[in-house]
Amino acid sequence: MAVRIDVEAFRDSIPMEVGEIAARLLTESSVGELEPAGGGVQAVVRDHDVVFQPWVGIVDGIFTGDCDCGIAGEDLCAHGVATALTAFDAGVAFSGAATPPGDAVPVEPDHAHYLQAVQRLSPRQLADLVAGHAARDRLFATLLLAEAGMLDAADTSGLADFGAAVRDASQATADSRWQISDVEAAGHRLAAEVQILCARPAIPTALDLVEEAILVWDELSGHLRDAYHIARTEPEEIAEPIVNAHRDLCERLDLDPDEIAQRLNQLLARCHHDTVDVDMYADLLGEHADAISPSARW
């Protein structure tokens, strides 16, 4: 149930010092995109060279905040106040019984153990560790840049890398001396590269490339099926992440169900090895699921 908030009373309750810092953050456009979370709202806030992610919401009838800066509860920090004011201006509806993100999901033991380790590191140690890992792991590097807001949709380097993987996969059996291991290697590279591609901003060109990858893998998977007695990879191990990426891109690009159905029908007409599971798109298609060719369900 949404709750109406007296914005003027909220403003009057803010301590002067906190209000001045919050006003500066708003003037500098330091509050990032608002995200609904646990009945409240959160956003990335850049305060000089430091990044925080405050959450604000109504807990037990009290407007409450929780921020990386260490301030939680009724006494909101400036980052929480700036986020709240941004949410009020945007007309965000707050639940009357919100749950802070940290309380929503029990922390797994391993995760808690790593969090404890992180808390023992100085900012410089943590930064060096993260940067070093990013230099060795392209997926982690892409996720890091995405979280930092440093990926530009206009940057086509991710498309080039994935396009190269698709082209190489399409040539996996071109050599007369190819082996089934070549098909498996090409498939695993596609599965890895599609994760990196989808960690970047969603653009239509990426969706087109993933559809090309689906068709390439569908053809290659036939060789795995024929060589099931020696193959070490199931076709679904590669198909699942690629098709999942396609489905997620359709959702992130907010495609109309008619267009999704059209794209699926075009894929299904060219796939001969059951690579695409139409049921994965059920929530996106809705009533338009009937537009999928009946042959796709067999």
XYZ file of C-alpha atoms in Angstrom:
298
model
C 0.000 0.000 0.000
C 1.495 3.330 -1.105
C 1.891 6.082 1.502
C 1.657 9.829 0.934
C 4.559 11.790 2.368
C 4.413 15.369 3.567
C 7.380 16.665 1.598
C 7.417 20.071 3.253
C 7.440 18.513 6.727
C 10.280 16.256 5.558
C 12.289 19.253 4.371
C 11.701 21.055 7.663
C 12.976 18.047 9.607
C 16.361 17.980 7.860
C 19.258 19.390 9.958
C 20.753 22.482 8.314
C 24.191 20.955 7.727
C 22.732 17.808 6.162
C 20.363 19.892 4.039
C 23.200 22.034 2.706
C 25.222 18.991 1.627
C 22.136 17.401 0.062
C 21.428 20.638 -1.820
C 24.992 20.596 -3.160
C 24.612 17.000 -4.321
C 21.394 17.874 -6.134
C 22.924 20.987 -7.712
C 25.860 18.908 -8.954
C 23.474 16.232 -10.358
C 25.237 13.688 -8.166
C 22.193 11.435 -7.691
C 22.051 8.669 -10.287
C 19.067 6.771 -11.653
C 16.491 5.800 -9.056
C 15.872 2.076 -8.571
C 12.934 0.536 -6.657
C 14.141 -1.748 -3.866
C 12.212 -3.421 -1.078
C 9.300 -0.989 -1.200
C 11.650 1.980 -1.099
C 14.133 3.444 -3.526
C 17.906 3.539 -3.936
C 20.383 5.337 -6.174
C 24.089 5.727 -6.725
C 25.260 9.071 -5.321
C 28.667 10.552 -6.153
C 30.023 12.769 -3.398
C 33.265 14.292 -4.676
C 35.466 11.249 -5.475
C 33.481 8.767 -3.360
C 30.465 6.733 -4.476
C 27.634 5.698 -2.152
C 24.354 3.831 -2.659
C 21.790 5.091 -0.147
C 18.359 3.503 0.274
C 15.301 5.269 1.684
C 11.882 3.927 2.573
C 9.218 3.678 5.255
C 9.984 1.076 7.923
C 7.504 0.580 10.792
C 5.835 3.849 9.893
C 9.070 5.861 9.991
C 10.911 7.293 6.988
C 14.251 5.496 7.219
C 17.550 5.410 5.374
C 20.480 3.082 4.965
C 23.705 4.236 3.323
C 27.196 2.943 2.614
C 28.560 5.966 4.480
C 27.568 4.224 7.704
C 24.493 6.240 8.681
C 21.248 4.297 8.990
C 17.887 4.833 10.640
C 15.723 7.906 11.106
C 18.627 10.366 11.019
C 19.185 10.380 7.268
C 22.583 11.241 5.840
C 22.901 13.846 3.097
C 23.107 11.086 0.463
C 19.803 9.637 1.679
C 18.172 13.066 1.822
C 19.271 13.875 -1.738
C 17.910 10.521 -2.901
C 14.620 11.069 -1.066
C 14.152 14.557 -2.523
C 14.899 13.231 -5.999
C 12.311 10.493 -5.469
C 9.703 12.992 -4.246
C 10.247 15.165 -7.325
C 9.883 12.082 -9.519
C 6.600 11.124 -7.866
C 7.887 7.784 -6.572
C 5.291 5.819 -4.564
C 6.650 4.458 -1.285
C 5.324 1.295 0.339
C 4.067 1.573 3.895
C 6.078 -1.489 4.882
C 9.459 -1.341 3.167
C 12.458 -3.556 3.802
C 16.029 -2.211 3.510
C 18.076 -4.170 0.928
C 20.405 -5.537 3.593
C 17.476 -7.103 5.441
C 15.599 -8.457 2.424
C 17.702 -11.534 1.679
C 19.677 -13.622 4.172
C 23.400 -13.336 3.507
C 24.984 -16.615 2.485
C 27.829 -17.729 4.780
C 30.446 -17.487 2.048
C 29.222 -14.023 1.069
C 29.322 -12.861 4.682
C 32.858 -14.248 5.004
C 34.026 -12.274 1.976
C 32.288 -9.120 3.234
C 34.182 -9.526 6.474
C 37.432 -9.794 4.531
C 36.588 -6.659 2.521
C 35.989 -4.709 5.726
C 39.520 -5.562 6.888
C 41.111 -3.998 3.801
C 42.045 -0.385 3.417
C 40.451 1.445 0.446
C 43.807 1.357 -1.369
C 44.234 -2.396 -0.811
C 40.699 -3.065 -2.021
C 41.120 -0.809 -5.060
C 44.389 -2.522 -6.053
C 42.823 -5.959 -5.627
C 39.760 -5.071 -7.716
C 41.768 -3.372 -10.455
C 44.172 -6.319 -10.641
C 41.335 -8.809 -10.971
C 39.677 -6.644 -13.638
C 42.896 -6.685 -15.653
C 42.787 -10.495 -15.692
C 39.045 -11.107 -16.124
C 37.175 -9.351 -18.951
C 33.714 -10.176 -17.584
C 34.605 -8.787 -14.163
C 36.151 -5.740 -15.809
C 32.968 -5.081 -17.786
C 30.764 -5.512 -14.706
C 33.046 -3.152 -12.791
C 32.858 -0.455 -15.459
C 29.083 -0.896 -15.723
C 28.601 -0.474 -11.965
C 30.800 2.639 -12.093
C 28.735 4.094 -14.928
C 31.758 4.112 -17.218
C 30.319 2.143 -20.126
C 28.987 4.091 -23.076
C 26.335 2.540 -25.310
C 28.123 4.174 -28.238
C 31.288 2.171 -27.514
C 31.229 -0.700 -30.006
C 34.309 -2.549 -28.721
C 32.087 -5.143 -27.002
C 30.240 -5.744 -30.263
C 33.526 -6.243 -32.082
C 34.724 -8.859 -29.589
C 31.479 -10.805 -29.717
C 31.261 -10.485 -33.493
C 34.750 -11.999 -33.780
C 33.677 -14.924 -31.582
C 30.617 -15.529 -33.780
C 32.676 -15.412 -36.974
C 35.276 -17.800 -35.547
C 32.549 -20.195 -34.408
C 31.008 -20.178 -37.873
C 34.369 -21.396 -39.222
C 34.928 -24.087 -36.574
C 34.233 -26.909 -39.040
C 35.563 -25.209 -42.170
C 38.923 -26.965 -41.981
C 38.907 -30.531 -43.247
C 40.821 -31.627 -40.139
C 38.401 -30.156 -37.579
C 37.610 -32.189 -34.466
C 34.650 -32.207 -32.105
C 36.823 -30.394 -29.555
C 36.945 -27.445 -31.977
C 33.147 -27.247 -31.880
C 33.132 -27.422 -28.080
C 35.798 -24.721 -27.780
C 33.895 -22.441 -30.143
C 30.706 -22.971 -28.152
C 32.308 -22.241 -24.790
C 33.840 -19.064 -26.203
C 30.403 -17.951 -27.413
C 28.887 -18.644 -23.994
C 31.621 -16.630 -22.268
C 31.543 -13.731 -24.716
C 27.754 -13.376 -24.593
C 27.951 -12.776 -20.831
C 30.441 -9.973 -21.415
C 28.297 -8.512 -24.183
C 25.196 -8.471 -21.985
C 27.033 -6.790 -19.122
C 27.201 -3.745 -21.392
C 24.318 -1.347 -22.153
C 21.625 -3.024 -24.263
C 21.497 -1.877 -27.885
C 19.613 -3.336 -30.905
C 22.857 -4.267 -32.674
C 23.758 -6.557 -29.770
C 20.427 -8.354 -30.144
C 21.068 -8.896 -33.853
C 24.499 -10.345 -33.080
C 23.110 -12.714 -30.448
C 20.542 -13.957 -32.966
C 23.391 -14.645 -35.379
C 25.172 -16.556 -32.596
C 22.054 -18.650 -31.961
C 21.942 -19.682 -35.612
C 25.660 -20.469 -35.699
C 25.442 -22.565 -32.545
C 22.326 -24.368 -33.739
C 24.262 -25.613 -36.755
C 27.316 -26.558 -34.696
C 25.224 -28.345 -32.080
C 24.200 -30.874 -34.704
C 27.793 -32.112 -34.762
C 27.746 -32.541 -30.976
C 24.547 -34.545 -31.173
C 26.017 -36.778 -33.852
C 29.155 -37.296 -31.753
C 27.394 -37.734 -28.414
C 29.557 -40.761 -27.608
C 32.785 -38.689 -27.539
C 31.542 -35.153 -26.871
C 32.211 -33.723 -23.421
C 29.740 -30.861 -23.812
C 25.959 -31.024 -23.998
C 24.497 -28.687 -26.665
C 22.262 -27.110 -24.004
C 25.306 -25.981 -22.010
C 26.017 -23.464 -24.759
C 22.487 -22.834 -26.005
C 21.109 -21.856 -22.593
C 23.343 -18.829 -21.880
C 23.039 -17.563 -25.463
C 19.247 -17.839 -25.552
C 19.022 -16.378 -22.035
C 21.022 -13.405 -23.300
C 18.631 -13.016 -26.232
C 15.607 -13.106 -23.952
C 17.167 -10.598 -21.532
C 18.082 -8.204 -24.341
C 14.505 -8.356 -25.630
C 13.333 -7.332 -22.162
C 15.979 -4.645 -21.580
C 15.243 -3.103 -24.993
C 11.539 -3.133 -24.085
C 10.576 -4.768 -27.362
C 6.912 -5.033 -28.242
C 5.570 -8.626 -27.877
C 4.735 -8.616 -31.588
C 8.352 -7.930 -32.482
C 9.604 -10.582 -30.070
C 7.228 -13.127 -31.625
C 8.384 -12.138 -35.099
C 12.031 -12.495 -34.171
C 11.404 -15.879 -32.561
C 9.547 -17.172 -35.596
C 12.435 -16.117 -37.835
C 14.908 -17.904 -35.579
C 12.803 -21.032 -35.269
C 12.386 -21.260 -39.033
C 16.169 -21.507 -39.377
C 17.005 -23.583 -36.285
C 16.897 -27.356 -36.759
C 18.169 -28.622 -33.406
C 15.768 -27.206 -30.790
C 18.246 -24.554 -29.706
C 15.562 -21.978 -28.793
C 13.193 -22.770 -25.919
C 10.128 -20.619 -26.576
C 8.838 -21.127 -23.022
C 11.651 -18.877 -21.774
C 9.866 -15.943 -23.431
C 6.385 -16.686 -22.042
C 6.292 -13.672 -19.700
C 7.444 -11.333 -22.479
C 5.032 -12.679 -25.082
C 1.915 -12.829 -22.931
C -1.135 -13.253 -25.146
C 1.108 -12.996 -28.198
C 2.470 -16.486 -27.529
C -0.169 -17.698 -29.988
C 1.735 -15.871 -32.713
C 4.580 -18.384 -32.431
C 4.552 -20.991 -35.174
C 2.916 -24.245 -33.892
C 5.895 -26.234 -35.171
C 8.067 -24.446 -32.600
C 6.347 -26.286 -29.789
C 7.467 -29.702 -30.923
